[in-house]
Tab-separated table of C-alpha atoms and ligand atoms in Angstrom:
chain	number	residue	atom	x	y	z
J	2	UNK	CA	0.596	-44.954	62.358
J	3	UNK	CA	-2.426	-44.277	60.142
J	4	UNK	CA	-4.941	-47.084	60.549
J	5	UNK	CA	-8.078	-47.783	58.536
J	6	UNK	CA	-10.153	-44.935	60.069
J	7	UNK	CA	-7.450	-42.358	59.314
J	8	UNK	CA	-7.184	-43.654	55.751
J	9	UNK	CA	-10.983	-43.497	55.391
J	10	UNK	CA	-10.924	-39.933	56.772
J	11	UNK	CA	-8.183	-39.046	54.301
J	12	UNK	CA	-10.250	-40.520	51.463
J	13	UNK	CA	-13.280	-38.431	52.467
J	14	UNK	CA	-11.034	-35.365	52.591
J	15	UNK	CA	-9.440	-35.734	49.173
J	16	UNK	CA	-12.295	-37.329	47.223
J	17	UNK	CA	-14.342	-34.128	46.688
J	18	UNK	CA	-11.172	-32.287	45.603
J	19	UNK	CA	-10.130	-34.988	43.132
J	20	UNK	CA	-13.266	-36.409	41.563
J	21	UNK	CA	-14.002	-34.996	38.115
J	22	UNK	CA	-10.750	-32.996	38.113
J	23	UNK	CA	-7.932	-33.366	35.625
J	24	UNK	CA	-4.454	-34.117	36.946
J	25	UNK	CA	-2.259	-31.543	35.226
J	26	UNK	CA	1.006	-32.775	36.718
J	27	UNK	CA	2.478	-35.254	39.146
J	28	UNK	CA	5.398	-33.450	40.770
J	29	UNK	CA	7.825	-35.832	42.432
J	30	UNK	CA	10.391	-34.233	44.765
J	31	UNK	CA	11.649	-37.462	46.243
J	32	UNK	CA	10.925	-40.789	44.544
J	33	UNK	CA	12.586	-42.844	47.305
J	34	UNK	CA	9.523	-43.956	49.229
J	35	UNK	CA	8.941	-47.523	50.438
J	36	UNK	CA	9.109	-48.501	46.775
J	37	UNK	CA	10.555	-46.031	44.242
J	38	UNK	CA	7.810	-43.989	42.584
J	39	UNK	CA	7.746	-45.512	39.068
J	40	UNK	CA	8.283	-43.404	35.933
J	41	UNK	CA	4.931	-44.616	34.567
J	42	UNK	CA	3.209	-42.444	37.202
J	43	UNK	CA	3.530	-39.680	34.534
J	44	UNK	CA	0.714	-41.446	32.654
J	45	UNK	CA	-1.650	-39.799	35.122
J	46	UNK	CA	-0.885	-36.376	33.647
J	47	UNK	CA	-3.699	-34.992	31.510
J	48	UNK	CA	-6.170	-37.622	32.745
J	49	UNK	CA	-9.438	-36.986	34.512
J	50	UNK	CA	-10.204	-38.564	37.896
J	51	UNK	CA	-13.236	-40.842	37.646
J	52	UNK	CA	-13.374	-41.690	41.355
J	53	UNK	CA	-11.494	-42.492	44.540
J	54	UNK	CA	-11.911	-45.348	46.944
J	55	UNK	CA	-10.180	-47.222	49.725
J	56	UNK	CA	-9.178	-50.877	49.786
J	57	UNK	CA	-7.658	-51.946	53.120
J	58	UNK	CA	-5.269	-49.060	53.867
J	59	UNK	CA	-4.652	-48.273	50.189
J	60	UNK	CA	-6.154	-45.248	48.478
J	61	UNK	CA	-7.096	-45.891	44.861
J	62	UNK	CA	-7.534	-43.056	42.374
J	63	UNK	CA	-9.268	-44.264	39.237
J	64	UNK	CA	-8.358	-42.419	36.042
J	65	UNK	CA	-9.742	-42.683	32.503
J	66	UNK	CA	-6.991	-45.228	31.825
J	67	UNK	CA	-5.257	-46.906	34.768
J	68	UNK	CA	-4.861	-45.231	38.114
J	69	UNK	CA	-2.882	-44.433	41.237
J	70	UNK	CA	-2.386	-46.500	44.351
J	71	UNK	CA	-1.284	-44.623	47.451
J	72	UNK	CA	-0.348	-45.793	50.936
J	73	UNK	CA	0.365	-43.573	53.945
J	74	UNK	CA	2.919	-45.978	55.437
J	75	UNK	CA	3.951	-45.309	59.036
J	76	UNK	CA	3.878	-41.521	59.104
J	77	UNK	CA	2.384	-40.310	55.822
J	78	UNK	CA	-0.419	-37.828	55.295
J	79	UNK	CA	-2.098	-36.118	52.380
J	80	UNK	CA	-3.258	-32.547	52.497
J	81	UNK	CA	-5.013	-30.221	50.120
J	82	UNK	CA	-3.252	-26.944	49.339
J	83	UNK	CA	-2.753	-24.450	46.537
J	84	UNK	CA	-0.411	-25.693	43.854
J	85	UNK	CA	1.917	-22.714	44.335
J	86	UNK	CA	2.207	-23.042	48.136
J	87	UNK	CA	5.858	-23.576	49.042
J	88	UNK	CA	6.576	-27.208	49.914
J	89	UNK	CA	7.649	-28.116	53.421
J	90	UNK	CA	10.198	-30.596	54.603
J	91	UNK	CA	9.164	-34.198	53.756
J	92	UNK	CA	6.626	-33.098	51.089
J	93	UNK	CA	7.541	-35.816	48.580
J	94	UNK	CA	4.976	-35.511	45.778
J	95	UNK	CA	2.045	-33.414	44.532
J	96	UNK	CA	-0.944	-34.250	42.392
J	97	UNK	CA	-1.520	-30.883	40.708
J	98	UNK	CA	-5.133	-30.432	39.623
J	99	UNK	CA	-6.736	-28.254	36.957
J	100	UNK	CA	-8.545	-26.437	39.786
J	101	UNK	CA	-5.243	-24.857	40.889
J	102	UNK	CA	-5.317	-26.972	44.032
J	103	UNK	CA	-3.039	-29.858	44.756
J	104	UNK	CA	-2.984	-32.996	46.864
J	105	UNK	CA	0.367	-33.028	48.637
J	106	UNK	CA	1.980	-36.039	50.308
J	107	UNK	CA	4.135	-35.582	53.407
J	108	UNK	CA	5.968	-38.495	55.004
J	109	UNK	CA	8.939	-38.059	57.384
J	110	UNK	CA	9.732	-41.780	57.532
J	111	UNK	CA	9.113	-42.504	53.823
J	112	UNK	CA	7.316	-45.837	54.278
J	113	UNK	CA	4.437	-44.552	52.169
J	114	UNK	CA	3.912	-45.339	48.505
J	115	UNK	CA	2.732	-43.948	45.179
J	116	UNK	CA	2.342	-46.670	42.573
J	117	UNK	CA	0.598	-47.166	39.251
J	118	UNK	CA	-1.988	-49.759	38.265
J	119	UNK	CA	-2.953	-50.448	34.700
J	120	UNK	CA	-6.108	-52.529	34.363
J	121	UNK	CA	-7.697	-53.651	37.623
J	122	UNK	CA	-6.348	-52.506	41.009
J	123	UNK	CA	-7.631	-55.680	42.676
J	124	UNK	CA	-5.078	-57.607	40.584
J	125	UNK	CA	-2.214	-55.488	41.952
J	126	UNK	CA	0.276	-57.629	43.851
J	127	UNK	CA	-0.331	-55.566	47.016
J	128	UNK	CA	-4.120	-56.029	46.914
J	129	UNK	CA	-4.401	-59.555	45.580
J	130	UNK	CA	-5.553	-62.084	48.189
J	131	UNK	CA	-6.638	-59.561	50.805
J	132	UNK	CA	-9.516	-60.499	53.089
J	133	UNK	CA	-12.874	-58.685	53.112
J	134	UNK	CA	-13.410	-55.108	54.246
J	135	UNK	CA	-14.538	-55.109	57.906
J	136	UNK	CA	-17.355	-52.641	57.173
J	137	UNK	CA	-18.652	-54.632	54.188
J	138	UNK	CA	-21.375	-57.268	54.058
J	139	UNK	CA	-18.741	-59.920	53.335
J	140	UNK	CA	-17.405	-59.650	56.877
J	141	UNK	CA	-19.221	-61.458	59.670
J	142	UNK	CA	-18.782	-63.637	62.729
J	143	UNK	CA	-19.435	-66.638	60.507
J	144	UNK	CA	-16.537	-65.634	58.254
J	145	UNK	CA	-14.191	-65.438	61.264
J	146	UNK	CA	-15.485	-68.689	62.697
J	147	UNK	CA	-15.058	-70.656	59.439
J	148	UNK	CA	-11.523	-69.380	58.790
J	149	UNK	CA	-10.419	-69.934	62.394
J	150	UNK	CA	-11.204	-73.666	62.621
J	151	UNK	CA	-8.041	-75.617	63.370
J	152	UNK	CA	-5.971	-72.497	64.057
J	153	UNK	CA	-3.918	-72.649	67.228
J	154	UNK	CA	-2.501	-69.092	67.081
J	155	UNK	CA	-3.763	-66.238	69.259
J	156	UNK	CA	-7.074	-64.722	68.186
J	157	UNK	CA	-5.505	-61.254	68.248
J	158	UNK	CA	-2.980	-62.230	65.554
J	159	UNK	CA	-5.783	-63.931	63.627
J	160	UNK	CA	-7.960	-60.804	63.374
J	161	UNK	CA	-4.915	-58.655	62.522
J	162	UNK	CA	-4.068	-60.922	59.548
J	163	UNK	CA	-4.980	-59.074	56.343
J	164	UNK	CA	-5.845	-62.356	54.639
J	165	UNK	CA	-8.585	-62.869	57.241
J	166	UNK	CA	-9.967	-59.314	57.340
J	167	UNK	CA	-8.246	-56.067	56.375
J	168	UNK	CA	-7.683	-52.942	58.417
J	169	UNK	CA	-7.849	-54.286	61.982
J	170	UNK	CA	-4.688	-52.771	63.449
J	171	UNK	CA	-3.223	-53.214	66.905
J	172	UNK	CA	-5.313	-50.550	68.638
J	173	UNK	CA	-8.627	-51.711	67.183
J	174	UNK	CA	-7.894	-55.411	67.728
J	175	UNK	CA	-7.241	-54.740	71.437
J	176	UNK	CA	-10.360	-52.609	71.780
J	177	UNK	CA	-12.661	-55.006	69.913
J	178	UNK	CA	-11.460	-58.053	71.887
J	179	UNK	CA	-12.214	-56.203	75.121
J	180	UNK	CA	-15.679	-55.220	73.887
J	181	UNK	CA	-16.356	-58.860	72.957
J	182	UNK	CA	-14.950	-60.193	76.257
J	183	UNK	CA	-12.375	-62.385	74.491
J	184	UNK	CA	-8.839	-62.839	75.849
J	185	UNK	CA	-6.359	-61.748	73.132
J	186	UNK	CA	-4.120	-64.820	73.573
J	187	UNK	CA	-6.949	-67.343	73.259
J	188	UNK	CA	-6.355	-69.811	70.373
J	189	UNK	CA	-8.468	-68.651	67.414
J	190	UNK	CA	-9.706	-72.192	66.715
J	191	UNK	CA	-11.149	-72.560	70.205
J	192	UNK	CA	-13.670	-69.714	70.090
J	193	UNK	CA	-17.342	-70.505	69.506
J	194	UNK	CA	-19.422	-69.062	66.664
J	195	UNK	CA	-21.546	-66.828	68.921
J	196	UNK	CA	-18.424	-65.205	70.382
J	197	UNK	CA	-17.145	-64.515	66.865
J	198	UNK	CA	-20.475	-62.824	66.121
J	199	UNK	CA	-19.815	-60.534	69.088
J	200	UNK	CA	-16.237	-59.926	67.949
J	201	UNK	CA	-17.247	-59.059	64.372
J	202	UNK	CA	-19.847	-56.613	65.727
J	203	UNK	CA	-17.240	-55.070	68.050
J	204	UNK	CA	-14.699	-54.649	65.211
J	205	UNK	CA	-17.346	-52.933	63.098
J	206	UNK	CA	-18.420	-50.736	66.003
J	207	UNK	CA	-14.939	-49.595	67.029
J	208	UNK	CA	-13.949	-48.773	63.438
J	209	UNK	CA	-17.181	-46.911	62.691
J	210	UNK	CA	-16.822	-44.912	65.885
J	211	UNK	CA	-13.238	-44.018	64.975
J	212	UNK	CA	-14.307	-42.929	61.493
J	213	UNK	CA	-17.031	-40.735	63.012
J	214	UNK	CA	-14.419	-39.089	65.259
J	215	UNK	CA	-12.139	-38.654	62.247
J	216	UNK	CA	-15.044	-37.100	60.409
J	217	UNK	CA	-15.367	-34.349	62.980
J	218	UNK	CA	-11.927	-33.042	62.020
J	219	UNK	CA	-12.527	-33.391	58.299
J	220	UNK	CA	-12.994	-29.656	57.796
J	221	UNK	CA	-9.583	-29.040	59.349
J	222	UNK	CA	-8.152	-31.714	57.161
J	223	UNK	CA	-9.439	-30.204	53.940
J	224	UNK	CA	-8.351	-26.678	54.813
J	225	UNK	CA	-5.230	-28.224	56.193
J	226	UNK	CA	-2.374	-26.324	57.625
J	227	UNK	CA	-0.577	-29.649	57.509
J	228	UNK	CA	-2.354	-31.678	60.141
J	229	UNK	CA	-4.394	-34.580	58.817
J	230	UNK	CA	-7.712	-35.456	60.360
J	231	UNK	CA	-6.394	-37.800	62.984
J	232	UNK	CA	-8.515	-38.122	66.061
J	233	UNK	CA	-8.149	-38.920	69.685
J	234	UNK	CA	-10.707	-41.579	70.355
J	235	UNK	CA	-11.417	-42.567	73.917
J	236	UNK	CA	-9.871	-45.988	74.288
J	237	UNK	CA	-11.074	-48.678	76.694
J	238	UNK	CA	-7.891	-50.738	77.137
J	239	UNK	CA	-5.233	-49.646	74.661
J	240	UNK	CA	-2.233	-48.093	76.461
J	241	UNK	CA	-4.154	-48.209	79.754
J	242	UNK	CA	-1.855	-50.701	81.538
J	243	UNK	CA	-2.302	-50.458	85.320
J	244	UNK	CA	-5.429	-48.287	85.062
J	245	UNK	CA	-8.744	-49.707	86.299
J	246	UNK	CA	-10.987	-51.527	83.821
J	247	UNK	CA	-14.044	-49.377	83.006
J	248	UNK	CA	-16.282	-52.433	83.599
J	249	UNK	CA	-14.825	-54.100	86.707
J	250	UNK	CA	-12.033	-51.821	88.071
J	251	UNK	CA	-9.370	-54.576	87.905
J	252	UNK	CA	-6.090	-53.118	86.529
J	253	UNK	CA	-5.651	-53.464	82.765
J	254	UNK	CA	-2.713	-55.661	81.806
J	255	UNK	CA	-0.261	-55.524	78.941
J	256	UNK	CA	1.209	-58.572	77.262
J	257	UNK	CA	3.245	-58.960	74.089
J	258	UNK	CA	1.453	-61.184	71.570
J	259	UNK	CA	2.934	-61.605	68.100
J	260	UNK	CA	5.537	-58.944	68.959
J	261	UNK	CA	2.835	-56.331	69.553
J	262	UNK	CA	1.681	-54.919	72.869
J	263	UNK	CA	-1.759	-56.176	73.766
J	264	UNK	CA	-3.911	-54.627	76.466
J	265	UNK	CA	-6.702	-56.531	78.169
J	266	UNK	CA	-8.713	-56.946	81.351
J	267	UNK	CA	-7.800	-60.233	83.064
J	268	UNK	CA	-11.288	-60.468	84.581
J	269	UNK	CA	-13.579	-59.377	81.720
J	270	UNK	CA	-11.755	-61.224	78.920
J	271	UNK	CA	-11.724	-65.023	78.739
R	303	ZN	ZN1	-12.706	-55.738	83.545
């Protein structure tokens, strides 16, 4: 599933192709994504792209009036191709640009989305109330500490809650908790401020590292033959059940927390 680093990599891949270009057409082959692609998406046609950005795992394309909101869902990817390249299976929509290129969306499982926003994307029902970006100045150990007071739930669920901080998926939550030495099942309200400082730094570090890895495949992404710039980052605990901890050699354990597999070292994480 695309997580924040893949979405950031996608943004960096499509942004130079889109910015300043006019969208000549939005070609919809299959409107039945997670939510039906709305008819008002046609308002994009003839408009120039002012800029692109990411908010959580949403890609926002700002037009002269209104804009697009895209989500990759479980299995979606965007690639850049020539507008007259024959579509493949699961290619559901194209943004056809005045450059002759197009941004093409492929999604076998169709949990992705293409929606329209009119005035301010932050007011969109999907974006309203989201927590801060983990790589922004608004995110810190202090932020986590303040929000966690009185919370009895597991810290792993807490940091994966988009109202607390966006974009910390299952892989990165497991990795960051290991790096900070915090047991994933520990009640969020019972973790001291200094340990939250370490956790916030670890979340930042693991995401930035993943984005750097994603960046190395960016060229492939842009010239794509269909494979987005996903990366294989070396992981410390995720999916390493039974393998020795890189710090202490004790076998990594797996435990289901909040219906998600969590991986941790029983010795290094308290
Ligand atoms: Zn260990």
